[in-house]
XYZ file of C-alpha atoms in Angstrom:
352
model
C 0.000 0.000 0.000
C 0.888 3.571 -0.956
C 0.670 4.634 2.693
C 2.849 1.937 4.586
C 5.736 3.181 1.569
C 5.222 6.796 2.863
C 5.853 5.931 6.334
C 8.631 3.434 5.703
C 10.168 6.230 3.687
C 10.048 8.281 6.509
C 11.285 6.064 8.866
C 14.401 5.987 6.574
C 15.232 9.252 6.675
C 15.204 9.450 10.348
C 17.495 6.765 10.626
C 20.008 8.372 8.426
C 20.224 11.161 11.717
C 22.653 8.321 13.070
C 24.852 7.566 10.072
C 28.448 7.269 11.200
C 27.345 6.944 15.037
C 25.538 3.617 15.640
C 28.535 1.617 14.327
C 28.332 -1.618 15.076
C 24.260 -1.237 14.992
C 22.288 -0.629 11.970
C 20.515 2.529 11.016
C 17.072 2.229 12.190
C 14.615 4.772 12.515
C 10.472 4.399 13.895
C 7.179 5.668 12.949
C 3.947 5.231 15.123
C 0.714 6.265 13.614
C -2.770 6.396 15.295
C -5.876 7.144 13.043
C -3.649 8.291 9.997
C -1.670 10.760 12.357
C 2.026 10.414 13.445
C 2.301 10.380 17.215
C 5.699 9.296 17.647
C 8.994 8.898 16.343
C 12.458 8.153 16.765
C 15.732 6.373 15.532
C 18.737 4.647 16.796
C 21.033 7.581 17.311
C 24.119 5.792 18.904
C 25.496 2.476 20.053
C 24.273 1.225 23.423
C 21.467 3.992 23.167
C 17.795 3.413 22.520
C 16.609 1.394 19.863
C 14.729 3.188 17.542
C 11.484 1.716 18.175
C 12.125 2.834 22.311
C 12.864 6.118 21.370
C 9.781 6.152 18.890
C 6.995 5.011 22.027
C 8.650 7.316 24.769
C 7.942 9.998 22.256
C 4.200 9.348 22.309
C 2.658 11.551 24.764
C -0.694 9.628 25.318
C 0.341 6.123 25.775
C -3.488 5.001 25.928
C -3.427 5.343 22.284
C -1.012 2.467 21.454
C -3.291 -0.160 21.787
C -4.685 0.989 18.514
C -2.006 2.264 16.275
C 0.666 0.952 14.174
C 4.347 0.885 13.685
C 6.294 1.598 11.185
C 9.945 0.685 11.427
C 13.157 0.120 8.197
C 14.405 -3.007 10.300
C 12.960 -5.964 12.275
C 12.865 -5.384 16.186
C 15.321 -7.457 17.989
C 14.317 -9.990 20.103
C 17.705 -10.754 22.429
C 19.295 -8.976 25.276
C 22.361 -6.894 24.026
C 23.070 -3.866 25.788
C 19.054 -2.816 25.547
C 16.605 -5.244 26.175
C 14.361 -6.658 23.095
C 12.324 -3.587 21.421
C 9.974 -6.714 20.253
C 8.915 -7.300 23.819
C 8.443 -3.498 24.266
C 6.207 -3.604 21.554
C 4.023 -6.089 22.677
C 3.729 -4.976 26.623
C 2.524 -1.661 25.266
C -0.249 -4.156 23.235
C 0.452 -2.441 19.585
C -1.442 -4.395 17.345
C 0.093 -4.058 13.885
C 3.775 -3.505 12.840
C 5.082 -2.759 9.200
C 8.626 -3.747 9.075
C 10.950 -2.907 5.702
C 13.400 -5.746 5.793
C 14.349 -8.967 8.158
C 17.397 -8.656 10.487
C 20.626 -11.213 9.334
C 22.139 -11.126 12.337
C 22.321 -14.250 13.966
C 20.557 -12.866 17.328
C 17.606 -11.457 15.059
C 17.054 -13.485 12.150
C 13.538 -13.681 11.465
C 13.155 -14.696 15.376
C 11.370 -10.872 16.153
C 8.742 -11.066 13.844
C 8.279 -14.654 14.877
C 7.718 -13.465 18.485
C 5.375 -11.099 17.976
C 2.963 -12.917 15.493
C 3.275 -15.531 18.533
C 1.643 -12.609 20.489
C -1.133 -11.519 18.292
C 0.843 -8.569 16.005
C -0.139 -8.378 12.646
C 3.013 -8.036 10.791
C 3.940 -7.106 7.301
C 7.340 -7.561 6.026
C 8.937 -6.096 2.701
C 7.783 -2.510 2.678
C 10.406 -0.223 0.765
C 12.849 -3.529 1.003
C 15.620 -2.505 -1.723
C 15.652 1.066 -0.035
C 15.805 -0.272 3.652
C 18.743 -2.869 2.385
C 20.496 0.349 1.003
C 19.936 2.022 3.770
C 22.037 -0.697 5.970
C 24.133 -2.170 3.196
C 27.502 -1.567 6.052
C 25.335 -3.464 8.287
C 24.069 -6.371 6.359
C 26.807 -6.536 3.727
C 29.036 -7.485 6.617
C 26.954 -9.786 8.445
C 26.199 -11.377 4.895
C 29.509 -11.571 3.758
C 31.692 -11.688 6.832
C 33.688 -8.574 5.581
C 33.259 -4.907 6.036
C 31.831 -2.664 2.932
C 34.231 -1.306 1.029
C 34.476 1.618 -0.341
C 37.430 3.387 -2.465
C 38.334 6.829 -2.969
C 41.308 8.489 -5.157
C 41.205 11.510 -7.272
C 43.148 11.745 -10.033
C 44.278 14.431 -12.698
C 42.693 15.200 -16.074
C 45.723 13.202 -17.198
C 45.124 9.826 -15.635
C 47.741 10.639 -12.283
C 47.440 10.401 -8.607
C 50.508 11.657 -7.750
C 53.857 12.346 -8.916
C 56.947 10.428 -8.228
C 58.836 11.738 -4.884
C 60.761 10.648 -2.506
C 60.081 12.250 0.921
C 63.337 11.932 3.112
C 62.094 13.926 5.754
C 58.943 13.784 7.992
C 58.414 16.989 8.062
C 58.472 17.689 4.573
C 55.667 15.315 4.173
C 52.410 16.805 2.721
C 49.402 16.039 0.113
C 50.095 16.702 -3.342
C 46.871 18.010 -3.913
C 44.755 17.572 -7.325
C 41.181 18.427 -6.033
C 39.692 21.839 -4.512
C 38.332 22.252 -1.318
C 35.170 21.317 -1.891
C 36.075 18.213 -2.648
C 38.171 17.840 0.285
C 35.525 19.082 2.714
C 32.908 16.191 1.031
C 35.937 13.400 1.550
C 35.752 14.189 5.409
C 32.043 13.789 5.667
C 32.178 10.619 4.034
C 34.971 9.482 6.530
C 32.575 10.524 9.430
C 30.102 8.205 7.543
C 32.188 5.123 7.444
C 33.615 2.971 10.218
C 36.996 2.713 9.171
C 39.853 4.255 6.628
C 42.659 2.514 5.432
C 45.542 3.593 3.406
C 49.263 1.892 2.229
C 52.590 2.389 3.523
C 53.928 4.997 0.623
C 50.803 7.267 1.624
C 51.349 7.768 4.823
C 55.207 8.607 4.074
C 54.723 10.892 1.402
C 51.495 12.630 2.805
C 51.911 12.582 7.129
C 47.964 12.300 6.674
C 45.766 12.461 9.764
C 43.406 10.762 8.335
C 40.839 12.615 10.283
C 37.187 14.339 9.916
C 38.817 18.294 10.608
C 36.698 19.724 7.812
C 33.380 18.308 8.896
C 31.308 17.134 12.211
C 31.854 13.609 13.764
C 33.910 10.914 14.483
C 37.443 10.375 13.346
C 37.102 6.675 11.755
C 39.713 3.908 13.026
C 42.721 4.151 10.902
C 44.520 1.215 9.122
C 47.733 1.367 7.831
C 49.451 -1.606 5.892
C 53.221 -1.661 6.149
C 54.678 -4.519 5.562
C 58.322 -3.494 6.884
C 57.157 -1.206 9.277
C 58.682 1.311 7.212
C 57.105 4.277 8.623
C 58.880 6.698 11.103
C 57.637 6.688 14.686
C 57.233 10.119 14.655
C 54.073 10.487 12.209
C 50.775 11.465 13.000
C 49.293 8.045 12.659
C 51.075 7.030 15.680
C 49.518 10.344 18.259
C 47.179 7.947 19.590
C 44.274 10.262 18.792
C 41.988 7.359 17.714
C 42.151 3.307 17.168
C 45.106 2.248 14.624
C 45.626 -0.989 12.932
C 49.342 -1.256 11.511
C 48.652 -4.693 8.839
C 52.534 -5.705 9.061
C 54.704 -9.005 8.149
C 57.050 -7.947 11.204
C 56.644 -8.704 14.672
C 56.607 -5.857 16.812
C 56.019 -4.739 20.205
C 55.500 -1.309 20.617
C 53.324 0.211 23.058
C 51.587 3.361 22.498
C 47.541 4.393 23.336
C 45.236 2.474 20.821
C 47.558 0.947 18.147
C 47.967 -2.389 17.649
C 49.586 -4.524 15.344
C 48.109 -7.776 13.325
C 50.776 -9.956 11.425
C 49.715 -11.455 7.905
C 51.111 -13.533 5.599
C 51.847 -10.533 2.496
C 52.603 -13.641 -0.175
C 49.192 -14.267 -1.236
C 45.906 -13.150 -1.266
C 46.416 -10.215 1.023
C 43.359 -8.266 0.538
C 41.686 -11.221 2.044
C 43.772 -11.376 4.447
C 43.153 -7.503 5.485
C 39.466 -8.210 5.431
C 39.497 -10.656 7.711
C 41.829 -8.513 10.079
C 38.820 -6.023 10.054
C 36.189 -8.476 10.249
C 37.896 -9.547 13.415
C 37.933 -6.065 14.704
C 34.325 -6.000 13.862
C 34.518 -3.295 11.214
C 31.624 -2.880 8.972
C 32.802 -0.550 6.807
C 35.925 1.047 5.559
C 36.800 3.623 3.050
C 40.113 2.986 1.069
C 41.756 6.519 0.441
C 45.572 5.190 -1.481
C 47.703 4.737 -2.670
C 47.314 3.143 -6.237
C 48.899 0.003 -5.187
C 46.696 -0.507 -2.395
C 44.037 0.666 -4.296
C 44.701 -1.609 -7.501
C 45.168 -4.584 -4.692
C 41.497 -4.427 -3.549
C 40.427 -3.920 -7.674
C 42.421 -6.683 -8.776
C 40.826 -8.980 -5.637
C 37.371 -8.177 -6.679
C 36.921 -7.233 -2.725
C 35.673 -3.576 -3.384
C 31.576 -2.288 -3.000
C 31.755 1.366 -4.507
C 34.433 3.586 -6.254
C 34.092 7.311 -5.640
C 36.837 8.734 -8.166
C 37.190 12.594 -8.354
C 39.022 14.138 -11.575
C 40.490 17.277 -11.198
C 41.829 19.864 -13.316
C 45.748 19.619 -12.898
C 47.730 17.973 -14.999
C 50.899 16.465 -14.143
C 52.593 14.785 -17.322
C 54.158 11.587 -15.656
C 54.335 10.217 -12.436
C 52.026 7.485 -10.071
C 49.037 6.085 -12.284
C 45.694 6.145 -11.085
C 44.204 2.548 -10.532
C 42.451 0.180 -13.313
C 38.995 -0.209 -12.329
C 35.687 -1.583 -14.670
C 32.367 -1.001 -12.603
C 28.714 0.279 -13.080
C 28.660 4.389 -12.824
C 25.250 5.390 -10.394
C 26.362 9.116 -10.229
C 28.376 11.649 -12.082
C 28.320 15.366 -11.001
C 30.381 18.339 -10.924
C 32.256 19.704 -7.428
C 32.701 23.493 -8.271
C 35.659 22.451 -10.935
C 36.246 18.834 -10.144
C 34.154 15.560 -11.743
C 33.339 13.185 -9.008
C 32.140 9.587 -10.304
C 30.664 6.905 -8.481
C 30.856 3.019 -9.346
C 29.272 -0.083 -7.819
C 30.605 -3.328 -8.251
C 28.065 -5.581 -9.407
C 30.058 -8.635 -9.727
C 30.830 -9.320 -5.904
């Protein structure tokens, strides 16, 4: 029906409120409607907070009125302890006697196991309202408990030319810097989308040429954890990935024992398959999603491995005649726009 798709939309767009905070929840936001009138609403706005569909009844101001309305929310109420207790016996101890539910829960815990419970106590439920746009709306969350890896997503720019950078040797630290090819604009949108995502990750010869922070300075929100592969632990103590600002994961082939606030090391195997290999590092770290920012090694790594989710390339003006060429990739463009003078494409990978 035309008006459970309204409210489902809805409850999408409140759930977006908590992108980049609920990590590792989903993004779920609630609708409750009495005699075609909303009377509450809420999402999930961060990690051992309310559920969405708590946040959505304590919102109701006459609580009488439950008994005979219906709610609306983009994922299927849990039904197991975590740090909240199960919003699917909220739901029935306040006697609401219909739910609309976008899409089914994958996680073990959930499962199907919600809606089960409260069809058990007399709900009507409907399932598979707005489905493809609830799935997109938690493709971090359910890619990763699908797949058993986080969603990835990778970012370069490159110049008009086909480069990402040019080729330089940085001996010292403190010479280190970007060789930037997009504006500001550009840069400012790169920082929202790490406050969006779980996770960055970038190779050794980035973090020696660039010093990045690999922060969110230009926007609002977290800083994501930062991976780093180095494989020789080539990368002088004194950088800014190793301030202890925020959670970093050196991928190395050494051993090492180094103590400083929230790094730590995992040892691979770099001989084969070692994208693989990092996913699995991250899965273990429980990281849904992570946003691949360089170099074109790295980059190319991931492409090669067929263990990438969506390409966000920008192209900007510069041209610099030789150097570092920007990665080989073959995926399905959803968006191409204009960034004041940079192109920014977007590509899924429809093949994984």
């Amino acid at each position: 029906m035309k008006i459970h798709e309204n409210y489902i939309k809805r409850c999408i767009q409140l759930a977006k409120n908590g992108l980049g905070n609920t990590y590792p929840n989903p993004l779920v936001g609630c609708v409750i409607i009495h005699q075609d009138k909303i009377i509450g609403e809420g999402w999930h706005r961060k990690a051992g907070g309310h559920h969405a569909e708590v946040n959505a009844i304590n919102s109701v101001k006459d609580k009488s009125l439950l008994d005979n309305a219906t709610l609306y929310v983009s994922l299927e109420p849990c039904n197991h302890f975590g740090k909240t207790p199960p919003c699917s016996d909220l739901i029935i101890s306040h006697q609401i006697p219909k739910v609309i539910i976008g899409t089914i829960d994958p996680y073990d815990e959930v499962g199907g196991k919600g809606v089960q419970k409260l069809k058990k106590h007399g709900c009507e439920v409907v399932v598979g309202v707005l489905e493809k746009e609830c799935v997109e709306l938690n493709k971090r969350f359910l890619h990763y408990h699908t797949n058993k890896r986080p969603y990835i997503i990778l970012k370069w720019a490159e110049t008009k030319d086909g480069f990402i950078d040019t080729d330089r040797q940085v001996i010292n630290g403190d010479e280190a810097k970007p060789n930037w090819i997009t504006n500001q604009y550009s840069r400012q949108l790169v920082h929202k989308w790490r406050a969006e995502e779980q996770a960055i990750l970038v190779g050794t010869n980035t973090v020696i040429n660039d010093n990045p922070k690999l922060d969110v300075r230009s926007w609002f929100g977290k800083n994501p954890i930062r991976i780093v592969i180095d494989k020789n632990l080539r990368i002088p103590i004194n950088y800014k990935i190793f301030d202890g600002n925020v959670k970093t994961i050196m991928v190395t082939e050494k051993e090492k024992d180094l103590k400083i606030n929230n790094l730590f090391f995992e040892q691979v195997d770099f001989s084969k398959n070692i994208a693989k290999k990092i996913c699995n590092v991250l899965y273990k770290h429980e990281i849904q999603s992570v946003i691949i920012e360089g170099g074109s090694q790295t980059l190319q790594t991931f492409i090669d491995a067929n263990l990438w989710d969506e390409a966000k390339i920008f192209v900007g003006e510069v041209a610099f005649s030789n150097g570092i060429l920007a990665p080989k990739i073959k995926g399905v463009e959803s968006e191409s726009k204009m960034i004041r003078s940079d192109v920014l494409k977007v590509l899924n990978n429809k093949s994984c």
